[in-house]
Amino acid sequence: MAVSYDDPTPFPDGTHTPEELAEAMRHKMYGKDVREVMAQIAELQSQALSEALKAQEMAENLSADAKQEALKGQQMATDAMNAANAAMDQAKQAEENVEAAERNILQNAKDIELQDQMIRALTGFLRSVGYAVDFDSSGNLIKPSMSGGDEYNDGSIK
């Protein structure tokens, strides 16, 4: 691009676009006008740099905030996972407790059945040797007695 310093007019005061500043730099004839153009270019560059630094700082702050939020989210997810694991552990323990209770109930039922069989066998035996064995309406054993009423004065059987 050919440059010709052929503009003798003074550089006007006020704010100018970058394109106007470039044209003035290329064509103003006198140093004082070119110095003003250079000063305005420096001011524009300083302003642009300041705005860029502010934007960079804002981006870094946003980035730091985003990291903090991400860490909070990660902690919340970890806490939720720990709570879910604890709930699963409790559910597993409850299931094991239910299974143990079922086993105990079954064992108790077997024990009761065995006791019932033993009572029937003992009752049958006592009846076979002459004792009168009966139970009341609650299932409690009524004191056995000999079929002939052979009891001592203290209530014991002869």
mmCIF file of C-alpha atoms in Angstrom:
data_model
loop_
_atom_site.group_PDB
_atom_site.id
_atom_site.type_symbol
_atom_site.label_atom_id
_atom_site.label_comp_id
_atom_site.label_asym_id
_atom_site.label_seq_id
_atom_site.Cartn_x
_atom_site.Cartn_y
_atom_site.Cartn_z
ATOM 1 C CA MET A 1 0.000 0.000 0.000
ATOM 2 C CA ALA A 2 1.409 3.320 -1.019
ATOM 3 C CA VAL A 3 1.553 5.897 1.740
ATOM 4 C CA SER A 4 1.408 9.596 0.966
ATOM 5 C CA TYR A 5 1.657 12.226 3.678
ATOM 6 C CA ASP A 6 -0.540 14.714 1.891
ATOM 7 C CA ASP A 7 -3.121 15.808 4.512
ATOM 8 C CA PRO A 8 -2.131 19.167 6.021
ATOM 9 C CA THR A 9 -5.367 19.588 8.046
ATOM 10 C CA PRO A 10 -5.140 19.456 11.837
ATOM 11 C CA PHE A 11 -6.317 16.246 13.481
ATOM 12 C CA PRO A 12 -9.810 16.969 14.931
ATOM 13 C CA ASP A 13 -10.540 16.544 18.645
ATOM 14 C CA GLY A 14 -12.941 13.878 19.835
ATOM 15 C CA THR A 15 -13.286 10.146 19.666
ATOM 16 C CA HIS A 16 -12.342 8.383 16.462
ATOM 17 C CA THR A 17 -12.739 4.870 15.124
ATOM 18 C CA PRO A 18 -9.674 2.682 14.646
ATOM 19 C CA GLU A 19 -10.086 3.070 10.883
ATOM 20 C CA GLU A 20 -10.041 6.909 11.148
ATOM 21 C CA LEU A 21 -6.930 6.750 13.318
ATOM 22 C CA ALA A 22 -5.186 4.490 10.810
ATOM 23 C CA GLU A 23 -6.036 6.804 7.918
ATOM 24 C CA ALA A 24 -4.803 9.848 9.841
ATOM 25 C CA MET A 25 -1.552 8.048 10.692
ATOM 26 C CA ARG A 26 -1.015 7.245 7.015
ATOM 27 C CA HIS A 27 -1.807 10.693 5.601
ATOM 28 C CA LYS A 28 -1.234 13.515 8.146
ATOM 29 C CA MET A 29 1.697 15.662 7.183
ATOM 30 C CA TYR A 30 2.656 17.160 10.540
ATOM 31 C CA GLY A 31 4.126 15.416 13.557
ATOM 32 C CA LYS A 32 1.800 17.022 16.092
ATOM 33 C CA ASP A 33 -1.219 15.535 14.303
ATOM 34 C CA VAL A 34 0.430 12.126 14.032
ATOM 35 C CA ARG A 35 1.427 12.218 17.726
ATOM 36 C CA GLU A 36 -2.230 12.810 18.683
ATOM 37 C CA VAL A 37 -3.250 9.849 16.533
ATOM 38 C CA MET A 38 -0.594 7.685 18.222
ATOM 39 C CA ALA A 39 -1.748 8.870 21.658
ATOM 40 C CA GLN A 40 -5.351 7.948 20.886
ATOM 41 C CA ILE A 41 -4.220 4.564 19.541
ATOM 42 C CA ALA A 42 -2.285 3.986 22.799
ATOM 43 C CA GLU A 43 -5.358 4.960 24.813
ATOM 44 C CA LEU A 44 -7.537 2.572 22.775
ATOM 45 C CA GLN A 45 -4.991 -0.227 23.207
ATOM 46 C CA SER A 46 -4.756 0.464 26.935
ATOM 47 C CA GLN A 47 -8.532 0.443 27.237
ATOM 48 C CA ALA A 48 -8.787 -2.757 25.173
ATOM 49 C CA LEU A 49 -6.067 -4.403 27.287
ATOM 50 C CA SER A 50 -7.787 -3.344 30.501
ATOM 51 C CA GLU A 51 -11.087 -4.769 29.277
ATOM 52 C CA ALA A 52 -9.355 -7.982 28.182
ATOM 53 C CA LEU A 53 -7.730 -8.350 31.615
ATOM 54 C CA LYS A 54 -11.075 -7.764 33.315
ATOM 55 C CA ALA A 55 -12.680 -10.341 31.051
ATOM 56 C CA GLN A 56 -9.870 -12.791 31.820
ATOM 57 C CA GLU A 57 -10.284 -12.201 35.556
ATOM 58 C CA MET A 58 -14.042 -12.699 35.277
ATOM 59 C CA ALA A 59 -13.455 -15.924 33.336
ATOM 60 C CA GLU A 60 -11.001 -17.137 35.982
ATOM 61 C CA ASN A 61 -13.480 -16.276 38.744
ATOM 62 C CA LEU A 62 -16.234 -18.065 36.871
ATOM 63 C CA SER A 63 -13.907 -20.999 36.381
ATOM 64 C CA ALA A 64 -13.076 -21.047 40.103
ATOM 65 C CA ASP A 65 -16.784 -20.769 40.947
ATOM 66 C CA ALA A 66 -17.567 -23.562 38.515
ATOM 67 C CA LYS A 67 -14.871 -25.729 40.114
ATOM 68 C CA GLN A 68 -16.320 -25.000 43.556
ATOM 69 C CA GLU A 69 -19.806 -25.873 42.349
ATOM 70 C CA ALA A 70 -18.473 -29.024 40.709
ATOM 71 C CA LEU A 71 -16.767 -30.006 43.972
ATOM 72 C CA LYS A 72 -19.989 -29.335 45.882
ATOM 73 C CA GLY A 73 -21.900 -31.434 43.368
ATOM 74 C CA GLN A 74 -19.325 -34.188 43.635
ATOM 75 C CA GLN A 75 -19.569 -34.098 47.441
ATOM 76 C CA MET A 76 -23.360 -34.211 47.267
ATOM 77 C CA ALA A 77 -23.156 -37.189 44.920
ATOM 78 C CA THR A 78 -20.697 -38.915 47.256
ATOM 79 C CA ASP A 79 -22.955 -38.221 50.249
ATOM 80 C CA ALA A 80 -25.966 -39.559 48.348
ATOM 81 C CA MET A 81 -24.020 -42.660 47.353
ATOM 82 C CA ASN A 82 -22.912 -43.203 50.957
ATOM 83 C CA ALA A 83 -26.504 -42.780 52.166
ATOM 84 C CA ALA A 84 -27.716 -45.245 49.528
ATOM 85 C CA ASN A 85 -25.030 -47.739 50.545
ATOM 86 C CA ALA A 86 -25.959 -47.332 54.212
ATOM 87 C CA ALA A 87 -29.631 -47.865 53.353
ATOM 88 C CA MET A 88 -28.725 -50.981 51.365
ATOM 89 C CA ASP A 89 -26.646 -52.253 54.289
ATOM 90 C CA GLN A 90 -29.573 -51.632 56.653
ATOM 91 C CA ALA A 91 -31.953 -53.392 54.276
ATOM 92 C CA LYS A 92 -29.576 -56.346 54.031
ATOM 93 C CA GLN A 93 -29.269 -56.459 57.819
ATOM 94 C CA ALA A 94 -33.058 -56.285 58.153
ATOM 95 C CA GLU A 95 -33.402 -59.154 55.660
ATOM 96 C CA GLU A 96 -30.858 -61.189 57.632
ATOM 97 C CA ASN A 97 -32.764 -60.397 60.846
ATOM 98 C CA VAL A 98 -36.032 -61.545 59.247
ATOM 99 C CA GLU A 99 -34.379 -64.747 58.058
ATOM 100 C CA ALA A 100 -32.964 -65.361 61.551
ATOM 101 C CA ALA A 101 -36.386 -64.707 63.089
ATOM 102 C CA GLU A 102 -37.966 -67.161 60.617
ATOM 103 C CA ARG A 103 -35.375 -69.791 61.550
ATOM 104 C CA ASN A 104 -36.071 -69.152 65.261
ATOM 105 C CA ILE A 105 -39.817 -69.426 64.702
ATOM 106 C CA LEU A 106 -39.384 -72.696 62.819
ATOM 107 C CA GLN A 107 -37.075 -74.035 65.527
ATOM 108 C CA ASN A 108 -39.517 -72.958 68.234
ATOM 109 C CA ALA A 109 -42.346 -74.659 66.346
ATOM 110 C CA LYS A 110 -40.256 -77.842 66.124
ATOM 111 C CA ASP A 111 -39.427 -77.552 69.829
ATOM 112 C CA ILE A 112 -43.112 -77.090 70.683
ATOM 113 C CA GLU A 113 -44.053 -80.072 68.519
ATOM 114 C CA LEU A 114 -41.350 -82.139 70.230
ATOM 115 C CA GLN A 115 -42.552 -81.019 73.651
ATOM 116 C CA ASP A 116 -46.123 -81.858 72.666
ATOM 117 C CA GLN A 117 -45.016 -85.335 71.534
ATOM 118 C CA MET A 118 -43.112 -85.810 74.791
ATOM 119 C CA ILE A 119 -46.141 -84.731 76.854
ATOM 120 C CA ARG A 120 -48.374 -87.110 74.887
ATOM 121 C CA ALA A 121 -45.892 -89.948 75.365
ATOM 122 C CA LEU A 122 -45.517 -89.198 79.074
ATOM 123 C CA THR A 123 -49.266 -88.828 79.466
ATOM 124 C CA GLY A 124 -49.772 -92.150 77.681
ATOM 125 C CA PHE A 125 -47.163 -93.789 79.864
ATOM 126 C CA LEU A 126 -48.650 -92.407 83.079
ATOM 127 C CA ARG A 127 -52.114 -93.526 82.038
ATOM 128 C CA SER A 128 -50.759 -96.958 81.142
ATOM 129 C CA VAL A 129 -49.369 -97.427 84.671
ATOM 130 C CA GLY A 130 -52.566 -96.339 86.311
ATOM 131 C CA TYR A 131 -52.337 -92.592 86.797
ATOM 132 C CA ALA A 132 -55.270 -90.351 85.955
ATOM 133 C CA VAL A 133 -53.722 -87.563 83.850
ATOM 134 C CA ASP A 134 -55.842 -84.678 82.637
ATOM 135 C CA PHE A 135 -55.418 -81.112 81.479
ATOM 136 C CA ASP A 136 -57.511 -78.070 82.224
ATOM 137 C CA SER A 137 -59.051 -75.844 79.525
ATOM 138 C CA SER A 138 -55.808 -73.773 79.319
ATOM 139 C CA GLY A 139 -53.751 -76.881 78.635
ATOM 140 C CA ASN A 140 -52.189 -77.011 82.093
ATOM 141 C CA LEU A 141 -51.572 -80.415 83.608
ATOM 142 C CA ILE A 142 -53.933 -81.262 86.406
ATOM 143 C CA LYS A 143 -52.108 -82.982 89.237
ATOM 144 C CA PRO A 144 -51.949 -86.674 88.364
ATOM 145 C CA SER A 145 -53.499 -89.098 90.763
ATOM 146 C CA MET A 146 -53.634 -92.842 91.039
ATOM 147 C CA SER A 147 -56.716 -94.405 89.607
ATOM 148 C CA GLY A 148 -57.696 -95.690 93.005
ATOM 149 C CA GLY A 149 -57.214 -92.420 94.818
ATOM 150 C CA ASP A 150 -54.063 -93.655 96.555
ATOM 151 C CA GLU A 151 -52.747 -90.391 97.923
ATOM 152 C CA TYR A 152 -50.996 -89.527 101.148
ATOM 153 C CA ASN A 153 -52.426 -86.902 103.459
ATOM 154 C CA ASP A 154 -49.946 -84.328 102.146
ATOM 155 C CA GLY A 155 -51.299 -84.789 98.570
ATOM 156 C CA SER A 156 -48.420 -86.846 97.236
ATOM 157 C CA ILE A 157 -49.132 -90.080 95.422
ATOM 158 C CA LYS A 158 -48.316 -93.463 96.950
#
